[in-house]
Amino acid sequence: MVAADPRRPIECPTNHLNHLTLSSRTPIASVYDLATLITDCCANVFDQYHIPDEFQFLDFFERFIGAVVDGEAQFLQEFTEGLDRLNRSPDADSVELLSISRETKLLVEIKDIRDELSILKMVLKDQETTMTQMWGIIEDAKIKPGKEQDPHASYKRNRILEIHLFRIKKMEELANKAYDEIKHLLDLKQKQANISEALSARKQAENIAEQSRIAAGHAKDGARQAELGVEQSALLVEQAALAGKQAEETARQGKTLLVFTIITIVF
């Protein structure tokens, strides 16, 4: 007989040999017992009580899901604290607060975990279906001619397989919850981004309106100054006209004085 290799604990032949070396095992009395042993060993290949820690794949999934849940809770707490700071200081930079890069990575990670769990569950379900069918075949083969099948005979369930399916179901529920929570956080950030964008647009509109008001005031002042310039120009024109009249009057008086002077000289 070939010795079992302890360095390969998840190989079915190794598990078969390990079982055959047990002194307390149930004896194999028929080909049906051998078939049951082989299928059980295949279904129990990831039995958590018989494989080392480096092959505890379901534990790996549980830890990964727990890390995603913790990450989502941390990001939500940071987002809440960031909103408080933003409310106290509306002019603070909100770019980092509204960044979704970390949440997106978590979403991709939890989606991959969900897909892998779905594949693993499908494999285990196929195993469960196969074992159920095999048990029916064995029971039918054990029926002696002329004897009806025992109505109390039932499928011998594989407890390890059921435990695996139960753990996967719970992990799927937790993964789905984490997936929904991350999407909810992304939705909150999107809504906050919309609010921030609306506030920024309103502030820009207010600034534009204020600049327009200031420009209108400057234009009004310019118009007033132009009016004053026109008034000053009119005043200068009026003064020039008055000066012209005064010059004409002075010239007329000069002519009159000249006439009187000439008359005086003549007489």
CSV table of N, CA and C in Angstrom, one decimal, residues 51-192:
chain,number,residue,atom,x,y,z
A,51,ILE,N,-7.7,20.0,8.2
A,51,ILE,CA,-6.7,20.6,7.3
A,51,ILE,C,-6.0,21.7,8.0
A,52,PRO,N,-4.7,22.0,7.6
A,52,PRO,CA,-4.0,23.1,8.3
A,52,PRO,C,-4.6,24.5,8.0
A,53,ASP,N,-4.1,25.4,8.7
A,53,ASP,CA,-4.6,26.8,8.6
A,53,ASP,C,-4.5,27.4,7.2
A,54,GLU,N,-3.4,27.0,6.5
A,54,GLU,CA,-3.2,27.7,5.2
A,54,GLU,C,-4.2,27.2,4.2
A,55,PHE,N,-5.0,26.2,4.5
A,55,PHE,CA,-6.0,25.7,3.6
A,55,PHE,C,-7.4,26.0,4.1
A,56,GLN,N,-7.6,26.9,5.1
A,56,GLN,CA,-8.9,27.2,5.6
A,56,GLN,C,-9.5,28.4,4.7
A,57,PHE,N,-9.9,28.0,3.5
A,57,PHE,CA,-10.4,29.0,2.5
A,57,PHE,C,-11.6,29.7,3.0
A,58,LEU,N,-12.5,29.1,3.7
A,58,LEU,CA,-13.7,29.8,4.1
A,58,LEU,C,-13.3,30.8,5.2
A,59,ASP,N,-12.3,30.5,6.0
A,59,ASP,CA,-11.8,31.5,7.0
A,59,ASP,C,-11.3,32.7,6.3
A,60,PHE,N,-10.6,32.5,5.1
A,60,PHE,CA,-10.0,33.6,4.4
A,60,PHE,C,-11.2,34.5,3.9
A,61,PHE,N,-12.2,33.9,3.4
A,61,PHE,CA,-13.3,34.7,2.9
A,61,PHE,C,-13.9,35.5,4.0
A,62,GLU,N,-14.1,34.9,5.2
A,62,GLU,CA,-14.7,35.6,6.3
A,62,GLU,C,-13.8,36.8,6.8
A,63,ARG,N,-12.5,36.6,6.7
A,63,ARG,CA,-11.6,37.7,7.1
A,63,ARG,C,-11.7,38.8,6.1
A,64,PHE,N,-11.7,38.5,4.8
A,64,PHE,CA,-11.8,39.5,3.8
A,64,PHE,C,-13.1,40.3,3.9
A,65,ILE,N,-14.2,39.6,4.1
A,65,ILE,CA,-15.5,40.3,4.3
A,65,ILE,C,-15.4,41.2,5.5
A,66,GLY,N,-14.8,40.7,6.6
A,66,GLY,CA,-14.7,41.5,7.8
A,66,GLY,C,-13.9,42.8,7.6
A,67,ALA,N,-12.8,42.6,6.8
A,67,ALA,CA,-12.0,43.8,6.5
A,67,ALA,C,-12.8,44.8,5.6
A,68,VAL,N,-13.6,44.3,4.7
A,68,VAL,CA,-14.4,45.3,3.9
A,68,VAL,C,-15.4,46.0,4.8
A,69,VAL,N,-16.0,45.2,5.7
A,69,VAL,CA,-17.0,45.8,6.6
A,69,VAL,C,-16.4,46.9,7.4
A,70,ASP,N,-15.2,46.6,8.0
A,70,ASP,CA,-14.5,47.5,8.8
A,70,ASP,C,-14.1,48.8,8.0
A,71,GLY,N,-13.6,48.5,6.8
A,71,GLY,CA,-13.2,49.7,5.9
A,71,GLY,C,-14.4,50.6,5.6
A,72,GLU,N,-15.6,50.0,5.3
A,72,GLU,CA,-16.8,50.8,5.0
A,72,GLU,C,-17.2,51.6,6.2
A,73,ALA,N,-17.1,51.0,7.4
A,73,ALA,CA,-17.5,51.7,8.6
A,73,ALA,C,-16.5,52.9,8.9
A,74,GLN,N,-15.2,52.7,8.6
A,74,GLN,CA,-14.2,53.7,8.8
A,74,GLN,C,-14.5,54.9,7.8
A,75,PHE,N,-14.7,54.5,6.6
A,75,PHE,CA,-14.9,55.6,5.6
A,75,PHE,C,-16.2,56.4,5.9
A,76,LEU,N,-17.2,55.7,6.4
A,76,LEU,CA,-18.5,56.4,6.7
A,76,LEU,C,-18.2,57.3,7.9
A,77,GLN,N,-17.4,56.9,8.9
A,77,GLN,CA,-17.1,57.8,10.0
A,77,GLN,C,-16.3,59.0,9.5
A,78,GLU,N,-15.3,58.8,8.7
A,78,GLU,CA,-14.6,59.9,8.1
A,78,GLU,C,-15.4,60.8,7.3
A,79,PHE,N,-16.4,60.3,6.6
A,79,PHE,CA,-17.3,61.2,5.8
A,79,PHE,C,-18.2,62.0,6.7
A,80,THR,N,-18.6,61.4,7.8
A,80,THR,CA,-19.5,62.1,8.7
A,80,THR,C,-18.7,63.3,9.4
A,81,GLU,N,-17.5,62.9,9.8
A,81,GLU,CA,-16.6,64.0,10.5
A,81,GLU,C,-16.3,65.1,9.5
A,82,GLY,N,-16.0,64.7,8.2
A,82,GLY,CA,-15.7,65.7,7.2
A,82,GLY,C,-16.9,66.6,6.9
A,83,LEU,N,-18.1,66.1,7.0
A,83,LEU,CA,-19.3,66.9,6.8
A,83,LEU,C,-19.4,67.9,8.0
A,84,ASP,N,-19.1,67.5,9.2
A,84,ASP,CA,-19.1,68.4,10.3
A,84,ASP,C,-18.1,69.6,10.1
A,85,ARG,N,-16.9,69.2,9.7
A,85,ARG,CA,-15.9,70.3,9.4
A,85,ARG,C,-16.4,71.2,8.3
A,86,LEU,N,-17.0,70.6,7.3
A,86,LEU,CA,-17.5,71.4,6.1
A,86,LEU,C,-18.6,72.4,6.6
A,87,ASN,N,-19.5,71.9,7.5
A,87,ASN,CA,-20.5,72.8,8.0
A,87,ASN,C,-20.0,73.9,8.8
A,88,ARG,N,-18.9,73.6,9.6
A,88,ARG,CA,-18.3,74.7,10.4
A,88,ARG,C,-17.6,75.7,9.5
A,89,SER,N,-17.0,75.2,8.4
A,89,SER,CA,-16.2,76.1,7.6
A,89,SER,C,-16.6,75.8,6.1
A,90,PRO,N,-17.6,76.5,5.6
A,90,PRO,CA,-18.1,76.2,4.3
A,90,PRO,C,-17.1,76.4,3.2
A,91,ASP,N,-16.0,77.3,3.4
A,91,ASP,CA,-15.0,77.5,2.4
A,91,ASP,C,-13.9,76.5,2.4
A,92,ALA,N,-14.0,75.4,3.2
A,92,ALA,CA,-13.0,74.4,3.3
A,92,ALA,C,-13.1,73.6,2.0
A,93,ASP,N,-11.9,73.0,1.6
A,93,ASP,CA,-11.8,72.2,0.4
A,93,ASP,C,-12.5,70.8,0.6
A,94,SER,N,-13.5,70.5,-0.3
A,94,SER,CA,-14.3,69.3,-0.1
A,94,SER,C,-13.9,68.3,-1.2
A,95,VAL,N,-12.8,68.5,-1.9
A,95,VAL,CA,-12.4,67.5,-2.9
A,95,VAL,C,-12.1,66.2,-2.3
A,96,GLU,N,-11.3,66.2,-1.3
A,96,GLU,CA,-10.9,64.9,-0.7
A,96,GLU,C,-12.1,64.2,0.0
A,97,LEU,N,-12.9,65.0,0.6
A,97,LEU,CA,-14.1,64.5,1.3
A,97,LEU,C,-15.0,63.8,0.3
A,98,LEU,N,-15.2,64.3,-0.9
A,98,LEU,CA,-16.1,63.7,-1.8
A,98,LEU,C,-15.4,62.7,-2.8
A,99,SER,N,-14.2,62.4,-2.6
A,99,SER,CA,-13.5,61.4,-3.4
A,99,SER,C,-14.1,60.0,-3.2
A,100,ILE,N,-14.3,59.2,-4.2
A,100,ILE,CA,-14.9,57.9,-4.1
A,100,ILE,C,-13.9,56.8,-4.5
A,101,SER,N,-12.6,57.1,-4.6
A,101,SER,CA,-11.7,56.1,-5.1
A,101,SER,C,-11.6,54.9,-4.1
A,102,ARG,N,-11.5,55.2,-2.8
A,102,ARG,CA,-11.4,54.2,-1.8
A,102,ARG,C,-12.6,53.3,-1.8
A,103,GLU,N,-13.8,54.0,-1.8
A,103,GLU,CA,-15.0,53.2,-1.7
A,103,GLU,C,-15.2,52.3,-3.0
A,104,THR,N,-14.7,52.9,-4.1
A,104,THR,CA,-14.9,52.1,-5.3
A,104,THR,C,-14.0,50.8,-5.3
A,105,LYS,N,-12.8,50.9,-4.7
A,105,LYS,CA,-11.9,49.8,-4.5
A,105,LYS,C,-12.6,48.7,-3.6
A,106,LEU,N,-13.2,49.2,-2.5
A,106,LEU,CA,-13.9,48.3,-1.7
A,106,LEU,C,-15.1,47.6,-2.4
A,107,LEU,N,-15.8,48.4,-3.2
A,107,LEU,CA,-16.9,47.8,-3.9
A,107,LEU,C,-16.5,46.7,-4.9
A,108,VAL,N,-15.4,47.0,-5.6
A,108,VAL,CA,-14.9,46.0,-6.5
A,108,VAL,C,-14.4,44.7,-5.7
A,109,GLU,N,-13.8,44.9,-4.6
A,109,GLU,CA,-13.3,43.8,-3.8
A,109,GLU,C,-14.5,42.9,-3.3
A,110,ILE,N,-15.5,43.6,-2.7
A,110,ILE,CA,-16.6,42.8,-2.2
A,110,ILE,C,-17.4,42.2,-3.3
A,111,LYS,N,-17.4,42.8,-4.5
A,111,LYS,CA,-18.1,42.1,-5.6
A,111,LYS,C,-17.4,40.9,-6.0
A,112,ASP,N,-16.0,40.9,-6.0
A,112,ASP,CA,-15.3,39.8,-6.4
A,112,ASP,C,-15.5,38.6,-5.4
A,113,ILE,N,-15.6,39.0,-4.1
A,113,ILE,CA,-15.8,38.0,-3.1
A,113,ILE,C,-17.2,37.4,-3.3
A,114,ARG,N,-18.2,38.2,-3.6
A,114,ARG,CA,-19.5,37.6,-3.8
A,114,ARG,C,-19.5,36.7,-5.0
A,115,ASP,N,-18.8,37.0,-6.1
A,115,ASP,CA,-18.7,36.1,-7.2
A,115,ASP,C,-18.0,34.8,-6.9
A,116,GLU,N,-17.0,34.9,-6.1
A,116,GLU,CA,-16.2,33.7,-5.7
A,116,GLU,C,-17.1,32.8,-4.8
A,117,LEU,N,-17.8,33.4,-3.9
A,117,LEU,CA,-18.7,32.7,-3.0
A,117,LEU,C,-19.8,32.0,-3.8
A,118,SER,N,-20.3,32.7,-4.8
A,118,SER,CA,-21.4,32.1,-5.7
A,118,SER,C,-20.8,30.9,-6.4
A,119,ILE,N,-19.6,31.0,-6.9
A,119,ILE,CA,-19.0,29.8,-7.6
A,119,ILE,C,-18.8,28.7,-6.7
A,120,LEU,N,-18.3,29.0,-5.5
A,120,LEU,CA,-18.0,27.9,-4.5
A,120,LEU,C,-19.3,27.3,-4.1
A,121,LYS,N,-20.4,28.1,-3.9
A,121,LYS,CA,-21.7,27.5,-3.5
A,121,LYS,C,-22.2,26.6,-4.6
A,122,MET,N,-22.0,27.0,-5.9
A,122,MET,CA,-22.5,26.2,-7.0
A,122,MET,C,-21.8,24.9,-7.0
A,123,VAL,N,-20.5,24.8,-6.7
A,123,VAL,CA,-19.7,23.6,-6.7
A,123,VAL,C,-20.3,22.7,-5.6
A,124,LEU,N,-20.5,23.3,-4.4
A,124,LEU,CA,-21.0,22.5,-3.3
A,124,LEU,C,-22.4,22.0,-3.5
A,125,LYS,N,-23.2,22.8,-4.2
A,125,LYS,CA,-24.6,22.4,-4.5
A,125,LYS,C,-24.5,21.2,-5.5
A,126,ASP,N,-23.6,21.3,-6.4
A,126,ASP,CA,-23.5,20.1,-7.4
A,126,ASP,C,-23.0,18.9,-6.6
A,127,GLN,N,-22.1,19.0,-5.7
A,127,GLN,CA,-21.7,17.9,-4.9
A,127,GLN,C,-22.9,17.3,-4.1
A,128,GLU,N,-23.7,18.2,-3.5
A,128,GLU,CA,-24.8,17.8,-2.7
A,128,GLU,C,-25.8,17.0,-3.6
A,129,THR,N,-26.1,17.5,-4.8
A,129,THR,CA,-27.0,16.9,-5.7
A,129,THR,C,-26.5,15.5,-6.1
A,130,THR,N,-25.2,15.5,-6.4
A,130,THR,CA,-24.6,14.2,-6.8
A,130,THR,C,-24.7,13.2,-5.7
A,131,MET,N,-24.4,13.6,-4.5
A,131,MET,CA,-24.4,12.6,-3.4
A,131,MET,C,-25.8,12.2,-3.1
A,132,THR,N,-26.8,13.0,-3.3
A,132,THR,CA,-28.2,12.6,-3.1
A,132,THR,C,-28.6,11.6,-4.2
A,133,GLN,N,-28.2,11.8,-5.4
A,133,GLN,CA,-28.5,10.9,-6.5
A,133,GLN,C,-27.8,9.5,-6.2
A,134,MET,N,-26.5,9.6,-5.8
A,134,MET,CA,-25.8,8.4,-5.5
A,134,MET,C,-26.4,7.6,-4.4
A,135,TRP,N,-26.8,8.3,-3.4
A,135,TRP,CA,-27.5,7.6,-2.3
A,135,TRP,C,-28.7,6.9,-2.7
A,136,GLY,N,-29.5,7.5,-3.6
A,136,GLY,CA,-30.7,6.8,-4.1
A,136,GLY,C,-30.3,5.6,-5.0
A,137,ILE,N,-29.3,5.7,-5.7
A,137,ILE,CA,-28.8,4.6,-6.5
A,137,ILE,C,-28.4,3.4,-5.6
A,138,ILE,N,-27.7,3.7,-4.6
A,138,ILE,CA,-27.2,2.7,-3.7
A,138,ILE,C,-28.4,2.0,-3.0
A,139,GLU,N,-29.3,2.8,-2.5
A,139,GLU,CA,-30.5,2.3,-1.9
A,139,GLU,C,-31.3,1.4,-2.8
A,140,ASP,N,-31.4,1.8,-4.1
A,140,ASP,CA,-32.1,1.0,-5.0
A,140,ASP,C,-31.4,-0.3,-5.3
A,141,ALA,N,-30.1,-0.3,-5.3
A,141,ALA,CA,-29.3,-1.5,-5.6
A,141,ALA,C,-29.3,-2.5,-4.4
A,142,LYS,N,-29.5,-1.9,-3.2
A,142,LYS,CA,-29.5,-2.8,-2.0
A,142,LYS,C,-30.9,-3.6,-1.9
A,143,ILE,N,-31.9,-3.1,-2.6
A,143,ILE,CA,-33.2,-3.8,-2.5
A,143,ILE,C,-33.2,-5.2,-3.1
A,144,LYS,N,-33.5,-6.1,-2.3
A,144,LYS,CA,-33.6,-7.5,-2.8
A,144,LYS,C,-34.8,-7.7,-3.7
A,145,PRO,N,-34.7,-8.6,-4.7
A,145,PRO,CA,-35.8,-8.9,-5.6
A,145,PRO,C,-37.0,-9.3,-4.8
A,146,GLY,N,-38.2,-8.7,-5.1
A,146,GLY,CA,-39.4,-9.0,-4.4
A,146,GLY,C,-39.6,-8.3,-3.1
A,147,LYS,N,-38.7,-7.5,-2.7
A,147,LYS,CA,-38.8,-6.7,-1.5
A,147,LYS,C,-38.9,-5.2,-1.8
A,148,GLU,N,-39.8,-4.6,-1.2
A,148,GLU,CA,-40.0,-3.2,-1.4
A,148,GLU,C,-39.0,-2.4,-0.6
A,149,GLN,N,-38.7,-1.2,-1.1
A,149,GLN,CA,-37.7,-0.3,-0.4
A,149,GLN,C,-38.3,0.2,0.9
A,150,ASP,N,-37.4,0.3,1.9
A,150,ASP,CA,-37.8,0.7,3.2
A,150,ASP,C,-38.3,2.2,3.1
A,151,PRO,N,-39.5,2.5,3.5
A,151,PRO,CA,-40.0,3.9,3.3
A,151,PRO,C,-39.3,4.8,4.3
A,152,HIS,N,-38.7,4.2,5.4
A,152,HIS,CA,-38.0,5.1,6.3
A,152,HIS,C,-36.6,5.4,5.9
A,153,ALA,N,-36.1,4.7,4.9
A,153,ALA,CA,-34.7,5.0,4.4
A,153,ALA,C,-34.6,6.4,3.9
A,154,SER,N,-33.6,7.1,4.2
A,154,SER,CA,-33.5,8.5,3.8
A,154,SER,C,-32.0,8.7,3.4
A,155,TYR,N,-31.8,9.8,2.8
A,155,TYR,CA,-30.5,10.2,2.3
A,155,TYR,C,-29.6,10.5,3.5
A,156,LYS,N,-28.4,9.9,3.5
A,156,LYS,CA,-27.4,10.1,4.6
A,156,LYS,C,-26.7,11.4,4.3
A,157,ARG,N,-27.1,12.4,5.0
A,157,ARG,CA,-26.6,13.8,4.7
A,157,ARG,C,-25.2,13.9,5.2
A,158,ASN,N,-24.4,14.7,4.4
A,158,ASN,CA,-23.0,14.9,4.7
A,158,ASN,C,-23.0,16.2,5.6
A,159,ARG,N,-22.6,16.1,6.8
A,159,ARG,CA,-22.7,17.2,7.7
A,159,ARG,C,-21.6,18.3,7.4
A,160,ILE,N,-20.5,17.8,6.9
A,160,ILE,CA,-19.4,18.8,6.5
A,160,ILE,C,-19.9,19.7,5.4
A,161,LEU,N,-20.5,19.0,4.4
A,161,LEU,CA,-21.1,19.8,3.2
A,161,LEU,C,-22.1,20.7,3.7
A,162,GLU,N,-23.0,20.3,4.6
A,162,GLU,CA,-24.0,21.2,5.1
A,162,GLU,C,-23.5,22.4,5.8
A,163,ILE,N,-22.4,22.1,6.6
A,163,ILE,CA,-21.8,23.2,7.3
A,163,ILE,C,-21.1,24.2,6.4
A,164,HIS,N,-20.5,23.7,5.3
A,164,HIS,CA,-19.9,24.6,4.3
A,164,HIS,C,-21.0,25.5,3.7
A,165,LEU,N,-22.1,24.9,3.3
A,165,LEU,CA,-23.1,25.6,2.6
A,165,LEU,C,-23.7,26.7,3.6
A,166,PHE,N,-23.9,26.3,4.8
A,166,PHE,CA,-24.4,27.2,5.8
A,166,PHE,C,-23.5,28.4,6.0
A,167,ARG,N,-22.2,28.1,6.1
A,167,ARG,CA,-21.2,29.2,6.3
A,167,ARG,C,-21.2,30.1,5.1
A,168,ILE,N,-21.3,29.5,3.9
A,168,ILE,CA,-21.3,30.4,2.7
A,168,ILE,C,-22.6,31.2,2.6
A,169,LYS,N,-23.7,30.7,3.0
A,169,LYS,CA,-24.9,31.4,3.1
A,169,LYS,C,-24.8,32.7,4.0
A,170,LYS,N,-24.2,32.5,5.2
A,170,LYS,CA,-24.1,33.6,6.1
A,170,LYS,C,-23.1,34.6,5.5
A,171,MET,N,-22.0,34.1,4.9
A,171,MET,CA,-21.0,35.0,4.3
A,171,MET,C,-21.6,35.8,3.2
A,172,GLU,N,-22.5,35.2,2.4
A,172,GLU,CA,-23.2,35.9,1.3
A,172,GLU,C,-24.1,37.0,1.8
A,173,GLU,N,-24.8,36.7,2.9
A,173,GLU,CA,-25.6,37.7,3.5
A,173,GLU,C,-24.8,38.9,4.0
A,174,LEU,N,-23.7,38.6,4.6
A,174,LEU,CA,-22.8,39.7,5.1
A,174,LEU,C,-22.2,40.4,4.0
A,175,ALA,N,-21.8,39.7,2.9
A,175,ALA,CA,-21.2,40.4,1.8
A,175,ALA,C,-22.2,41.3,1.1
A,176,ASN,N,-23.4,40.8,0.9
A,176,ASN,CA,-24.5,41.6,0.3
A,176,ASN,C,-24.8,42.8,1.1
A,177,LYS,N,-24.8,42.7,2.4
A,177,LYS,CA,-25.0,43.8,3.3
A,177,LYS,C,-23.9,44.9,3.1
A,178,ALA,N,-22.7,44.4,3.1
A,178,ALA,CA,-21.5,45.3,2.9
A,178,ALA,C,-21.6,46.0,1.6
A,179,TYR,N,-22.0,45.2,0.6
A,179,TYR,CA,-22.1,45.8,-0.8
A,179,TYR,C,-23.1,46.9,-0.8
A,180,ASP,N,-24.3,46.7,-0.2
A,180,ASP,CA,-25.3,47.7,-0.1
A,180,ASP,C,-24.9,48.9,0.7
A,181,GLU,N,-24.1,48.7,1.8
A,181,GLU,CA,-23.7,49.8,2.6
A,181,GLU,C,-22.7,50.7,1.9
A,182,ILE,N,-21.8,50.0,1.1
A,182,ILE,CA,-20.8,50.8,0.3
A,182,ILE,C,-21.6,51.6,-0.8
A,183,LYS,N,-22.5,51.0,-1.4
A,183,LYS,CA,-23.3,51.7,-2.4
A,183,LYS,C,-24.1,52.9,-1.8
A,184,HIS,N,-24.6,52.7,-0.6
A,184,HIS,CA,-25.3,53.7,0.2
A,184,HIS,C,-24.3,54.9,0.5
A,185,LEU,N,-23.1,54.6,0.9
A,185,LEU,CA,-22.1,55.6,1.1
A,185,LEU,C,-21.7,56.4,-0.1
A,186,LEU,N,-21.6,55.6,-1.3
A,186,LEU,CA,-21.3,56.3,-2.5
A,186,LEU,C,-22.5,57.2,-2.9
A,187,ASP,N,-23.7,56.8,-2.6
A,187,ASP,CA,-24.9,57.6,-2.9
A,187,ASP,C,-24.9,58.9,-2.1
A,188,LEU,N,-24.5,58.7,-0.8
A,188,LEU,CA,-24.4,59.9,0.1
A,188,LEU,C,-23.4,60.9,-0.4
A,189,LYS,N,-22.3,60.4,-0.9
A,189,LYS,CA,-21.2,61.3,-1.4
A,189,LYS,C,-21.7,62.0,-2.7
A,190,GLN,N,-22.4,61.2,-3.5
A,190,GLN,CA,-22.9,61.8,-4.8
A,190,GLN,C,-23.9,62.9,-4.4
A,191,LYS,N,-24.8,62.7,-3.5
A,191,LYS,CA,-25.8,63.7,-3.1
A,191,LYS,C,-25.1,64.9,-2.5
A,192,GLN,N,-24.0,64.7,-1.7
A,192,GLN,CA,-23.3,65.8,-1.1
A,192,GLN,C,-22.6,66.6,-2.2
